[in-house]
PDB file of C-alpha atoms in Angstrom:
ATOM      1  CA  ASN A  25      27.175  25.134 -97.847  1.00  0.00           C
ATOM      2  CA  PHE A  26      26.649  25.144-101.599  1.00  0.00           C
ATOM      3  CA  SER A  27      24.560  22.133-102.491  1.00  0.00           C
ATOM      4  CA  GLY A  28      22.070  21.022-105.088  1.00  0.00           C
ATOM      5  CA  ILE A  29      20.853  18.143-107.202  1.00  0.00           C
ATOM      6  CA  VAL A  30      23.674  16.179-108.802  1.00  0.00           C
ATOM      7  CA  PRO A  31      23.662  16.920-112.562  1.00  0.00           C
ATOM      8  CA  SER A  32      22.674  13.959-114.765  1.00  0.00           C
ATOM      9  CA  PRO A  33      26.094  13.521-116.428  1.00  0.00           C
ATOM     10  CA  LEU A  34      27.676  13.058-112.999  1.00  0.00           C
ATOM     11  CA  LEU A  35      25.177  10.377-111.925  1.00  0.00           C
ATOM     12  CA  THR A  36      26.971   7.798-114.054  1.00  0.00           C
ATOM     13  CA  VAL A  37      30.463   8.206-112.592  1.00  0.00           C
ATOM     14  CA  GLY A  38      32.270   8.236-109.269  1.00  0.00           C
ATOM     15  CA  ARG A  39      30.516   8.556-105.936  1.00  0.00           C
ATOM     16  CA  ALA A  40      27.120   9.415-107.374  1.00  0.00           C
ATOM     17  CA  LYS A  41      27.175   6.181-109.407  1.00  0.00           C
ATOM     18  CA  ASP A  42      28.255   4.239-106.310  1.00  0.00           C
ATOM     19  CA  VAL A  43      25.389   5.715-104.279  1.00  0.00           C
ATOM     20  CA  ARG A  44      22.907   4.923-107.048  1.00  0.00           C
ATOM     21  CA  ARG A  45      24.267   1.362-107.370  1.00  0.00           C
ATOM     22  CA  LEU A  46      23.668   0.726-103.676  1.00  0.00           C
ATOM     23  CA  LEU A  47      20.198   2.274-103.713  1.00  0.00           C
ATOM     24  CA  ILE A  48      19.147   0.354-106.837  1.00  0.00           C
ATOM     25  CA  LYS A  49      20.455  -2.927-105.427  1.00  0.00           C
ATOM     26  CA  TYR A  50      18.139  -2.566-102.432  1.00  0.00           C
ATOM     27  CA  GLY A  51      15.169  -1.252-104.396  1.00  0.00           C
ATOM     28  CA  VAL A  52      15.425   2.323-103.089  1.00  0.00           C
ATOM     29  CA  SER A  53      14.946   5.350-105.324  1.00  0.00           C
ATOM     30  CA  SER A  54      14.923   9.108-105.142  1.00  0.00           C
ATOM     31  CA  GLU A  55      13.877   9.564-108.761  1.00  0.00           C
ATOM     32  CA  PHE A  56      11.018  11.821-109.734  1.00  0.00           C
ATOM     33  CA  GLU A  57       9.930   8.946-112.000  1.00  0.00           C
ATOM     34  CA  PRO A  58      11.335   5.592-110.845  1.00  0.00           C
ATOM     35  CA  ARG A  59      12.726   3.964-113.966  1.00  0.00           C
ATOM     36  CA  ALA A  60      13.196   0.545-112.360  1.00  0.00           C
ATOM     37  CA  VAL A  61       9.573  -0.313-113.107  1.00  0.00           C
ATOM     38  CA  TYR A  62      10.299  -0.019-116.825  1.00  0.00           C
ATOM     39  CA  HIS A  63      13.123  -2.544-116.832  1.00  0.00           C
ATOM     40  CA  THR A  64      11.991  -6.052-117.706  1.00  0.00           C
ATOM     41  CA  ALA A  65      13.770  -7.721-114.805  1.00  0.00           C
ATOM     42  CA  ALA A  66      12.340  -5.328-112.224  1.00  0.00           C
ATOM     43  CA  ALA A  67       9.575  -7.580-110.972  1.00  0.00           C
ATOM     44  CA  THR A  68      11.850 -10.469-110.032  1.00  0.00           C
ATOM     45  CA  ALA A  69      15.427  -9.218-109.989  1.00  0.00           C
ATOM     46  CA  LEU A  70      15.567  -7.949-106.457  1.00  0.00           C
ATOM     47  CA  SER A  71      14.151 -11.150-105.010  1.00  0.00           C
ATOM     48  CA  ALA A  72      16.106 -13.535-107.266  1.00  0.00           C
ATOM     49  CA  GLU A  73      19.817 -13.364-106.499  1.00  0.00           C
ATOM     50  CA  GLU A  74      20.915 -14.510-109.956  1.00  0.00           C
ATOM     51  CA  ASN A  75      19.402 -11.461-111.641  1.00  0.00           C
ATOM     52  CA  VAL A  76      20.419  -8.701-109.241  1.00  0.00           C
ATOM     53  CA  GLU A  77      23.704  -7.595-110.820  1.00  0.00           C
ATOM     54  CA  GLU A  78      22.291  -7.588-114.351  1.00  0.00           C
ATOM     55  CA  TYR A  79      19.287  -5.595-113.132  1.00  0.00           C
ATOM     56  CA  VAL A  80      21.463  -3.089-111.258  1.00  0.00           C
ATOM     57  CA  GLU A  81      23.713  -2.511-114.280  1.00  0.00           C
ATOM     58  CA  ASP A  82      20.667  -2.080-116.521  1.00  0.00           C
ATOM     59  CA  CYS A  83      19.158   0.492-114.152  1.00  0.00           C
ATOM     60  CA  LEU A  84      22.473   2.326-113.648  1.00  0.00           C
ATOM     61  CA  ALA A  85      22.582   3.121-117.352  1.00  0.00           C
ATOM     62  CA  ASP A  86      19.169   4.819-117.144  1.00  0.00           C
ATOM     63  CA  VAL A  87      19.271   8.293-115.556  1.00  0.00           C
ATOM     64  CA  SER A  88      16.153   9.568-117.287  1.00  0.00           C
ATOM     65  CA  GLY A  89      14.055   9.358-114.110  1.00  0.00           C
ATOM     66  CA  GLN A  90      15.706  12.524-112.765  1.00  0.00           C
ATOM     67  CA  TRP A  91      17.426  11.377-109.611  1.00  0.00           C
ATOM     68  CA  ASN A  92      17.004  13.722-106.664  1.00  0.00           C
ATOM     69  CA  LEU A  93      20.451  13.037-105.230  1.00  0.00           C
ATOM     70  CA  GLN A  94      21.677  16.127-103.473  1.00  0.00           C
ATOM     71  CA  ALA A  95      25.317  16.763-102.701  1.00  0.00           C
ATOM     72  CA  ASP A  96      27.810  19.476-101.994  1.00  0.00           C
ATOM     73  CA  ALA A  97      29.616  21.073-104.933  1.00  0.00           C
ATOM     74  CA  ALA A  98      32.567  18.686-104.690  1.00  0.00           C
ATOM     75  CA  LEU A  99      30.307  15.589-104.515  1.00  0.00           C
ATOM     76  CA  THR A 100      31.976  14.553-101.276  1.00  0.00           C
ATOM     77  CA  HIS A 101      28.883  14.657 -99.060  1.00  0.00           C
ATOM     78  CA  PHE A 102      25.424  13.483-100.029  1.00  0.00           C
ATOM     79  CA  MET A 103      22.551  15.017 -98.079  1.00  0.00           C
ATOM     80  CA  ASP A 104      18.809  15.484 -97.807  1.00  0.00           C
ATOM     81  CA  PHE A 105      17.505  11.952 -97.702  1.00  0.00           C
ATOM     82  CA  SER A 106      13.878  13.054 -97.359  1.00  0.00           C
ATOM     83  CA  ASP A 107      12.849  12.153-100.899  1.00  0.00           C
ATOM     84  CA  TYR A 108      13.781   8.480-100.907  1.00  0.00           C
ATOM     85  CA  TYR A 109      11.283   5.643-101.138  1.00  0.00           C
ATOM     86  CA  VAL A 110      11.422   1.867-101.251  1.00  0.00           C
ATOM     87  CA  LEU A 111       9.890   0.174-104.295  1.00  0.00           C
ATOM     88  CA  PRO A 112       7.557  -2.830-103.855  1.00  0.00           C
ATOM     89  CA  GLU A 113      10.166  -5.222-105.366  1.00  0.00           C
ATOM     90  CA  SER A 114      12.793  -4.322-102.783  1.00  0.00           C
ATOM     91  CA  CYS A 115      14.563  -7.022-100.797  1.00  0.00           C
ATOM     92  CA  LEU A 116      14.174  -4.874 -97.667  1.00  0.00           C
ATOM     93  CA  PRO A 117      11.609  -5.809 -94.982  1.00  0.00           C
ATOM     94  CA  SER A 118       7.995  -5.205 -95.971  1.00  0.00           C
ATOM     95  CA  TRP A 119       7.469  -2.339 -93.529  1.00  0.00           C
ATOM     96  CA  TRP A 120       9.879  -0.235 -95.609  1.00  0.00           C
ATOM     97  CA  LYS A 121       8.243  -0.922 -98.974  1.00  0.00           C
ATOM     98  CA  MET A 122       5.577   1.150-100.629  1.00  0.00           C
ATOM     99  CA  SER A 123       2.646  -0.941-101.794  1.00  0.00           C
ATOM    100  CA  GLU A 124       1.940  -1.740-105.440  1.00  0.00           C
ATOM    101  CA  ARG A 125      -1.219   0.358-105.119  1.00  0.00           C
ATOM    102  CA  ALA A 126       0.687   3.367-103.747  1.00  0.00           C
ATOM    103  CA  LEU A 127       3.165   3.107-106.616  1.00  0.00           C
ATOM    104  CA  GLY A 128       0.325   2.862-109.137  1.00  0.00           C
ATOM    105  CA  ASP A 129      -1.454   5.836-107.551  1.00  0.00           C
ATOM    106  CA  ALA A 130       1.733   7.892-107.694  1.00  0.00           C
ATOM    107  CA  PHE A 131       2.175   7.120-111.390  1.00  0.00           C
ATOM    108  CA  ALA A 132      -1.488   7.875-112.069  1.00  0.00           C
ATOM    109  CA  LEU A 133      -1.156  11.267-110.389  1.00  0.00           C
ATOM    110  CA  GLU A 134       2.091  12.085-112.152  1.00  0.00           C
ATOM    111  CA  ARG A 135       1.311  10.501-115.517  1.00  0.00           C
ATOM    112  CA  PRO A 136      -2.480  10.339-116.111  1.00  0.00           C
ATOM    113  CA  GLY A 137      -2.093   8.098-119.187  1.00  0.00           C
ATOM    114  CA  PHE A 138      -0.028   5.503-117.289  1.00  0.00           C
ATOM    115  CA  THR A 139      -2.850   3.378-115.833  1.00  0.00           C
TER     116      THR A 139
END
């Protein structure tokens, strides 16, 4: 089993893009720095149906958050789903979502100048 993090150039095409599209649509991320919070529509897009597709396309173009998508060498099997989290804006049930405070704390720990 030869596996590793999917290289950034491959995150914007094929199966990796499809996986990211689905995750973004439901407010799930595996990025080291979730970029969705930087997109202007992030606060309302996932709860307002009319904005979802625009928001997803906007986020798909941004791979700078270093996605931790792990796959085999041929990108046929994605694995290791331990580093995924659900953003506060997600349309998923509340018990899945991280709180606004937890997200803020995570950014403060990672990026001291953020808060």
